[in-house]
XYZ file of C-alpha atoms in Angstrom:
460
model
C 97.795 167.633 49.239
C 97.862 171.376 50.008
C 96.837 172.072 46.218
C 93.818 169.922 46.745
C 93.056 171.275 50.147
C 92.937 174.816 48.503
C 90.617 173.340 45.896
C 88.215 172.133 48.495
C 88.148 175.346 50.579
C 87.635 177.377 47.446
C 84.691 175.033 46.323
C 83.212 175.522 49.630
C 83.582 179.161 49.598
C 81.896 179.317 46.086
C 78.908 177.161 47.624
C 78.474 179.560 50.580
C 79.072 182.849 48.825
C 75.438 184.005 48.520
C 73.336 184.763 51.730
C 75.872 184.428 54.553
C 77.054 186.976 57.076
C 80.477 188.853 56.343
C 81.728 187.423 59.745
C 83.515 184.222 59.382
C 83.144 181.326 61.749
C 86.765 180.671 62.385
C 87.996 177.385 63.988
C 90.123 179.396 66.533
C 86.904 181.330 68.096
C 84.943 177.872 68.074
C 87.576 176.277 70.219
C 88.011 179.128 72.525
C 84.428 179.241 73.155
C 84.235 175.639 73.682
C 86.824 175.500 76.141
C 85.787 178.630 78.344
C 81.970 178.541 78.012
C 81.131 174.938 77.792
C 79.478 173.601 81.269
C 82.068 170.844 81.459
C 84.751 173.253 81.690
C 82.916 175.247 84.467
C 82.530 171.877 86.305
C 86.237 171.292 86.048
C 87.124 174.887 86.887
C 84.764 174.651 90.113
C 86.587 171.560 91.286
C 89.979 173.156 90.903
C 88.787 176.046 93.068
C 87.174 173.938 95.475
C 90.410 171.763 95.759
C 92.479 174.863 96.325
C 90.298 176.141 98.989
C 90.702 173.075 100.750
C 94.384 173.471 100.688
C 94.218 177.287 101.887
C 92.222 175.932 104.966
C 95.431 174.204 105.829
C 96.734 177.455 107.202
C 94.814 176.929 110.466
C 97.171 174.134 111.311
C 99.887 176.644 111.417
C 98.365 179.429 113.554
C 97.487 179.508 117.105
C 94.217 178.276 118.499
C 92.228 180.335 120.993
C 89.525 178.904 122.809
C 87.184 180.416 125.382
C 84.866 178.606 127.954
C 82.548 179.932 130.547
C 79.797 178.410 132.862
C 77.564 179.363 135.721
C 75.287 177.336 138.145
C 74.853 175.781 141.628
C 77.666 173.624 142.992
C 77.922 171.283 145.733
C 81.223 170.437 147.522
C 82.052 168.068 150.445
C 85.868 168.224 151.057
C 86.262 168.710 154.876
C 90.128 168.162 154.381
C 90.463 171.359 152.433
C 87.229 173.477 153.193
C 86.449 175.259 156.409
C 83.367 173.831 158.089
C 81.391 176.908 157.032
C 82.018 176.327 153.361
C 81.814 172.415 153.355
C 79.010 170.274 152.765
C 76.849 172.932 151.149
C 75.394 174.325 147.682
C 77.007 177.377 146.640
C 76.388 179.369 143.416
C 79.511 179.931 141.312
C 80.871 180.774 137.916
C 84.052 180.181 135.989
C 85.608 181.234 132.892
C 89.056 180.388 130.701
C 90.694 181.610 127.712
C 93.595 179.680 126.397
C 95.767 180.006 123.411
C 97.767 176.938 122.056
C 100.408 176.995 119.549
C 102.005 173.706 118.026
C 105.754 174.127 117.872
C 106.616 170.730 116.494
C 104.410 167.618 115.371
C 106.679 165.414 113.353
C 106.236 167.287 110.084
C 102.397 166.039 109.779
C 101.299 169.659 108.916
C 103.963 170.200 106.337
C 103.229 166.940 104.553
C 99.570 167.506 104.830
C 100.068 170.758 102.842
C 102.420 169.078 100.294
C 99.816 166.460 99.612
C 96.966 168.823 99.170
C 99.118 171.160 96.870
C 99.836 168.029 94.779
C 96.007 167.371 94.754
C 95.351 171.052 93.571
C 98.071 170.433 90.818
C 96.184 167.219 89.950
C 92.977 168.985 89.587
C 94.569 171.578 87.408
C 96.039 168.954 85.063
C 92.420 167.281 85.030
C 91.173 170.614 84.058
C 93.617 171.070 81.210
C 92.952 167.646 79.908
C 89.180 168.427 79.938
C 90.090 171.352 77.889
C 91.979 169.319 75.405
C 88.970 167.162 75.232
C 86.597 170.055 74.765
C 89.068 171.565 72.007
C 89.057 168.345 70.067
C 85.301 168.025 70.302
C 85.120 171.696 68.917
C 87.420 170.685 66.151
C 85.625 167.669 65.300
C 82.221 169.516 65.420
C 83.605 172.241 63.283
C 85.138 169.860 60.676
C 82.023 167.890 60.490
C 79.837 170.983 59.561
C 82.373 172.052 57.270
C 82.486 168.500 55.433
C 78.678 168.436 55.273
C 78.450 171.983 53.807
C 80.757 170.792 51.048
C 79.001 167.531 50.631
C 75.727 169.608 50.036
C 77.693 171.416 47.552
C 78.688 168.279 45.643
C 75.259 166.963 45.796
C 73.766 170.195 44.167
C 76.402 169.918 41.565
C 75.669 166.397 40.962
C 71.988 167.305 40.699
C 72.712 170.005 38.182
C 74.769 167.580 36.006
C 72.156 164.954 35.955
C 69.416 167.580 35.106
C 71.706 168.759 32.125
C 72.197 165.202 30.978
C 68.379 164.777 31.184
C 67.872 167.868 29.116
C 69.968 166.319 26.292
C 68.411 163.012 26.642
C 64.920 164.791 26.230
C 66.088 166.407 23.086
C 67.682 163.136 21.638
C 64.280 161.227 22.486
C 62.249 163.891 20.912
C 64.571 163.648 17.738
C 63.862 159.956 17.632
C 67.507 159.097 18.107
C 66.910 157.407 21.753
C 64.019 155.432 22.983
C 61.458 156.838 25.400
C 62.648 154.351 28.212
C 66.134 156.355 28.386
C 63.757 159.511 29.705
C 62.587 157.212 32.524
C 66.153 156.159 33.496
C 67.309 159.784 33.627
C 64.315 160.610 35.780
C 65.059 157.781 38.230
C 68.853 159.142 38.584
C 67.645 162.595 39.043
C 65.181 161.550 41.852
C 68.038 159.686 43.321
C 70.075 162.562 43.249
C 67.528 164.739 45.101
C 67.239 161.743 47.793
C 70.789 162.047 48.216
C 70.634 165.789 48.779
C 67.907 165.476 51.346
C 69.993 162.999 53.461
C 72.944 165.329 53.224
C 70.959 168.278 54.453
C 69.614 166.269 57.227
C 73.144 165.233 58.237
C 74.119 168.923 57.890
C 71.640 170.006 60.432
C 72.593 167.301 62.790
C 76.153 168.333 62.519
C 75.019 171.937 63.252
C 73.170 171.081 66.277
C 76.121 169.006 67.520
C 78.135 172.093 66.893
C 75.925 174.346 68.960
C 75.889 171.872 71.741
C 79.715 171.867 72.067
C 80.601 175.415 71.014
C 77.453 177.436 72.292
C 76.101 178.854 69.074
C 75.199 177.446 65.633
C 77.597 178.210 62.826
C 76.491 181.041 60.708
C 79.540 182.452 58.873
C 81.691 180.891 56.097
C 84.058 178.336 57.532
C 87.737 177.282 56.196
C 90.325 174.840 57.394
C 93.849 175.694 58.262
C 96.385 172.919 58.171
C 98.674 172.018 61.098
C 102.264 172.570 60.764
C 105.404 171.109 62.783
C 103.913 167.932 63.420
C 106.320 164.925 64.469
C 108.085 163.308 61.582
C 108.404 159.896 63.173
C 105.937 157.587 65.086
C 108.544 156.980 67.832
C 109.024 160.755 68.257
C 105.277 161.357 68.398
C 104.878 158.655 70.901
C 107.636 159.991 73.185
C 106.326 163.553 73.051
C 102.670 162.225 73.789
C 103.738 160.661 76.845
C 106.055 163.503 78.333
C 103.542 166.110 77.680
C 100.375 164.495 78.367
C 98.121 166.075 81.053
C 96.827 162.792 81.846
C 100.196 161.433 82.687
C 101.160 164.506 84.636
C 97.985 164.275 86.831
C 98.763 160.352 87.633
C 102.370 161.374 88.648
C 100.992 163.889 91.090
C 98.634 161.118 92.551
C 101.891 159.183 93.228
C 103.442 161.956 95.164
C 100.166 162.448 97.189
C 100.464 159.018 98.381
C 104.029 159.480 99.301
C 103.304 162.583 101.545
C 100.519 160.366 103.164
C 103.301 157.821 103.986
C 105.140 160.708 105.817
C 102.215 161.909 107.414
C 101.579 158.327 108.964
C 105.202 158.236 110.060
C 104.830 161.506 111.906
C 102.406 159.928 114.295
C 105.264 158.133 115.829
C 107.031 161.494 116.739
C 106.083 163.543 119.719
C 104.137 166.605 119.457
C 105.432 169.948 121.194
C 102.926 172.758 121.834
C 103.059 175.936 123.907
C 99.973 176.828 126.022
C 98.787 180.040 127.754
C 95.851 181.232 129.241
C 93.983 182.856 132.224
C 91.306 181.319 134.559
C 88.842 183.588 136.519
C 85.979 182.389 138.825
C 83.522 183.044 141.407
C 83.238 180.791 144.555
C 85.357 178.146 142.719
C 85.702 174.806 144.295
C 83.754 175.825 147.279
C 85.981 178.721 148.358
C 83.965 182.047 148.605
C 85.085 185.069 146.584
C 86.801 185.890 143.458
C 89.905 184.138 142.031
C 92.272 184.826 139.108
C 95.243 182.699 137.825
C 97.268 182.766 134.557
C 99.600 180.170 133.257
C 102.176 179.726 130.347
C 103.636 176.230 129.610
C 105.314 174.283 126.970
C 104.235 170.490 127.025
C 105.073 167.506 125.183
C 102.696 164.795 123.946
C 104.011 161.595 122.620
C 101.882 158.477 121.776
C 104.665 155.772 122.477
C 102.543 152.922 121.433
C 99.313 152.471 119.492
C 97.925 149.309 118.021
C 97.636 149.100 114.049
C 100.490 151.209 113.302
C 102.214 148.549 111.133
C 99.010 147.996 109.082
C 98.518 151.824 108.621
C 102.023 152.178 107.275
C 101.665 149.102 104.980
C 98.378 150.565 103.777
C 99.765 153.989 102.867
C 102.839 152.227 101.030
C 100.223 149.984 99.091
C 98.469 153.115 98.085
C 101.521 154.535 96.627
C 102.094 151.320 94.624
C 98.457 151.468 93.429
C 99.036 155.082 92.247
C 102.320 153.928 90.603
C 100.526 151.263 88.615
C 97.683 153.628 87.669
C 100.354 155.839 86.210
C 101.764 153.009 84.240
C 98.246 152.242 82.947
C 97.739 155.683 81.840
C 101.038 155.781 79.977
C 100.064 152.680 78.078
C 96.840 154.329 77.326
C 98.406 157.496 76.148
C 100.817 155.545 73.979
C 98.130 153.401 72.365
C 96.175 156.393 71.386
C 99.194 157.952 70.097
C 99.811 155.003 68.023
C 96.545 154.500 66.516
C 96.195 158.312 66.021
C 99.653 158.177 64.160
C 98.408 155.102 62.125
C 95.270 156.868 61.031
C 97.178 159.854 60.233
C 99.825 158.046 57.788
C 96.865 156.100 56.308
C 94.912 159.233 55.587
C 97.761 160.787 53.871
C 97.984 157.867 51.502
C 94.217 157.767 51.187
C 93.862 161.272 50.075
C 96.573 160.744 47.468
C 94.891 157.794 45.912
C 91.576 159.540 45.953
C 93.135 162.522 44.353
C 94.171 160.280 41.570
C 90.851 158.346 41.394
C 89.003 161.514 41.316
C 90.994 162.734 38.138
C 90.399 159.542 36.364
C 86.765 159.183 37.189
C 86.172 162.809 35.615
C 88.285 162.270 32.583
C 86.275 158.981 32.217
C 82.924 160.472 32.767
C 83.710 163.297 30.145
C 84.781 160.963 27.646
C 81.838 158.522 27.929
C 79.348 161.569 27.511
C 81.389 162.599 24.275
C 80.983 159.179 23.152
C 77.388 158.923 23.957
C 76.960 161.979 22.037
C 78.494 160.264 19.122
C 76.543 157.186 19.485
C 79.125 154.925 20.622
C 78.447 154.811 24.421
C 74.960 154.129 26.185
C 73.123 156.127 28.490
C 73.661 153.736 31.322
C 77.414 153.764 30.934
C 77.056 157.603 30.964
C 75.068 157.543 34.237
C 77.500 154.898 35.666
C 80.516 157.093 35.003
C 78.886 160.014 36.577
C 78.009 158.034 39.491
C 81.691 156.930 39.777
C 82.694 160.603 39.766
C 80.108 161.603 42.407
C 81.188 158.798 44.810
C 84.736 159.803 44.385
C 83.970 163.239 45.308
C 82.093 162.302 48.332
C 84.904 160.038 49.301
C 87.430 162.610 48.593
C 85.512 165.187 50.972
C 85.214 162.776 53.804
C 89.190 161.852 53.389
C 90.215 165.586 53.454
C 88.062 165.952 56.579
C 89.627 162.956 58.153
C 93.066 163.990 57.292
C 92.516 167.463 58.766
C 90.870 166.002 61.913
C 93.862 163.626 62.481
C 96.465 166.558 62.552
C 94.458 168.315 65.358
C 93.910 165.006 67.169
C 97.799 164.526 67.160
C 97.982 167.941 69.002
C 95.274 166.796 71.460
C 97.191 163.556 72.155
C 100.191 165.646 72.889
C 98.120 168.075 75.236
C 98.762 171.103 73.256
C 95.715 171.456 71.054
C 94.267 174.146 73.412
C 97.330 176.060 73.274
C 97.571 175.848 69.703
C 94.356 178.003 69.482
C 95.572 180.446 72.082
C 94.173 178.737 75.308
C 97.215 178.666 77.585
C 97.532 177.303 81.300
C 98.747 180.733 82.072
C 95.557 182.274 80.920
C 93.537 180.294 83.233
C 92.659 181.439 86.838
C 95.185 178.871 88.419
C 98.212 177.349 87.052
C 99.892 173.973 88.074
C 102.968 174.387 90.574
C 101.391 174.621 93.785
C 103.383 171.539 94.974
C 106.648 172.665 93.671
C 106.092 176.047 95.482
C 105.028 174.605 98.850
C 108.218 172.227 98.961
C 110.773 174.667 97.675
C 109.566 177.929 99.563
C 107.664 176.446 102.457
C 104.104 175.644 103.238
C 103.323 179.216 104.049
C 103.995 180.280 100.361
C 100.695 178.800 98.972
C 98.456 180.388 101.561
C 98.376 183.791 99.662
C 96.940 182.441 96.683
C 93.958 184.490 95.417
C 90.866 182.585 94.301
C 88.943 184.448 91.672
C 85.111 184.280 91.762
C 83.298 181.756 89.588
C 81.576 183.470 86.667
């Protein structure tokens, strides 16, 4: 298999040796460009940053709130028991102002659970970004291999045309020498025209593949391209399935959704606990409450607010629990999807190994048959139709061989994508991104305040 892969790459290199830039178009650079520059990646990155900023906004819940109020106007008071007759039952101009600071000391852990939930939400958005990177990386690999495959198919069609033209020249000599009827010339011309038609179709498909490559990677492929084979793939199907589930970014994102729901449950429970807050402030006024003159007073106090009964709490708690159950079921569904994708990918990978081996054997047999038929044709023991049929079988086998090699190569990278390690295989790691997962763990282990120092880089 590796031997034949080298022949495939060598044939492609010969077909592209003339008229191409020196700079190679590597698969690694194509994947990195797709993952970092494609608009889909920027959309996901913006979502991560927006979700992170929502988390950082939670810092306001842990800081004091300071409010200031002021008003001025005309006031009427009628309070004979408290006001002197000269000040009672009259309209008086007045003004008042208040500055107050409030700090929540205890709230039943509502704020902490809100931070934990939002931190888990940030982790989920990062895992979604990483999963999107895997999808983009696989799309880039697919586009790269497709261009490479069509370039090689174009080389095969050119060689097929040259071979038919060579046969045609020899048939012409035999017809002119009277050894073959003139009708044989028309048969060869028909086969040459068919070979040209296949070449036109392959060139169109190649241009389509290059346009698809540009849409995914961001530029058209211009340099020589080559394929690298993946090493260290799982040796058994069960090992592959286990790794796929354990490493899948989709599964990890679904698991963070479960924890978000559990934090919401705790937030609902915190509503049954009292809230303790400290308040301090200053009031200043002019002609307040009908009493002429200036007045100033200050205060500092600790208060407790406890909502002892509120209707609907049981339903609220039940709804929060059911959302956790829903998130768990969604996670189980994702696991099933990942296992199914891993299983079908492994099946295709295994089948393509056998397919390429069998096609290699077929390719060797059809070439020997075609060469022998042509020798026998020259000796007069084989007909032209048999020779052309043997060449057609050889051409079809080569076509099938190129596609089989491409499918086998793609399956290897698809296995990496199913395991959520394709982007890192090409040097795109989570640590290289603006934000990495781990916000929830940091918030739970070192306290809610630990996440508020996160630096959010500007979008490019």
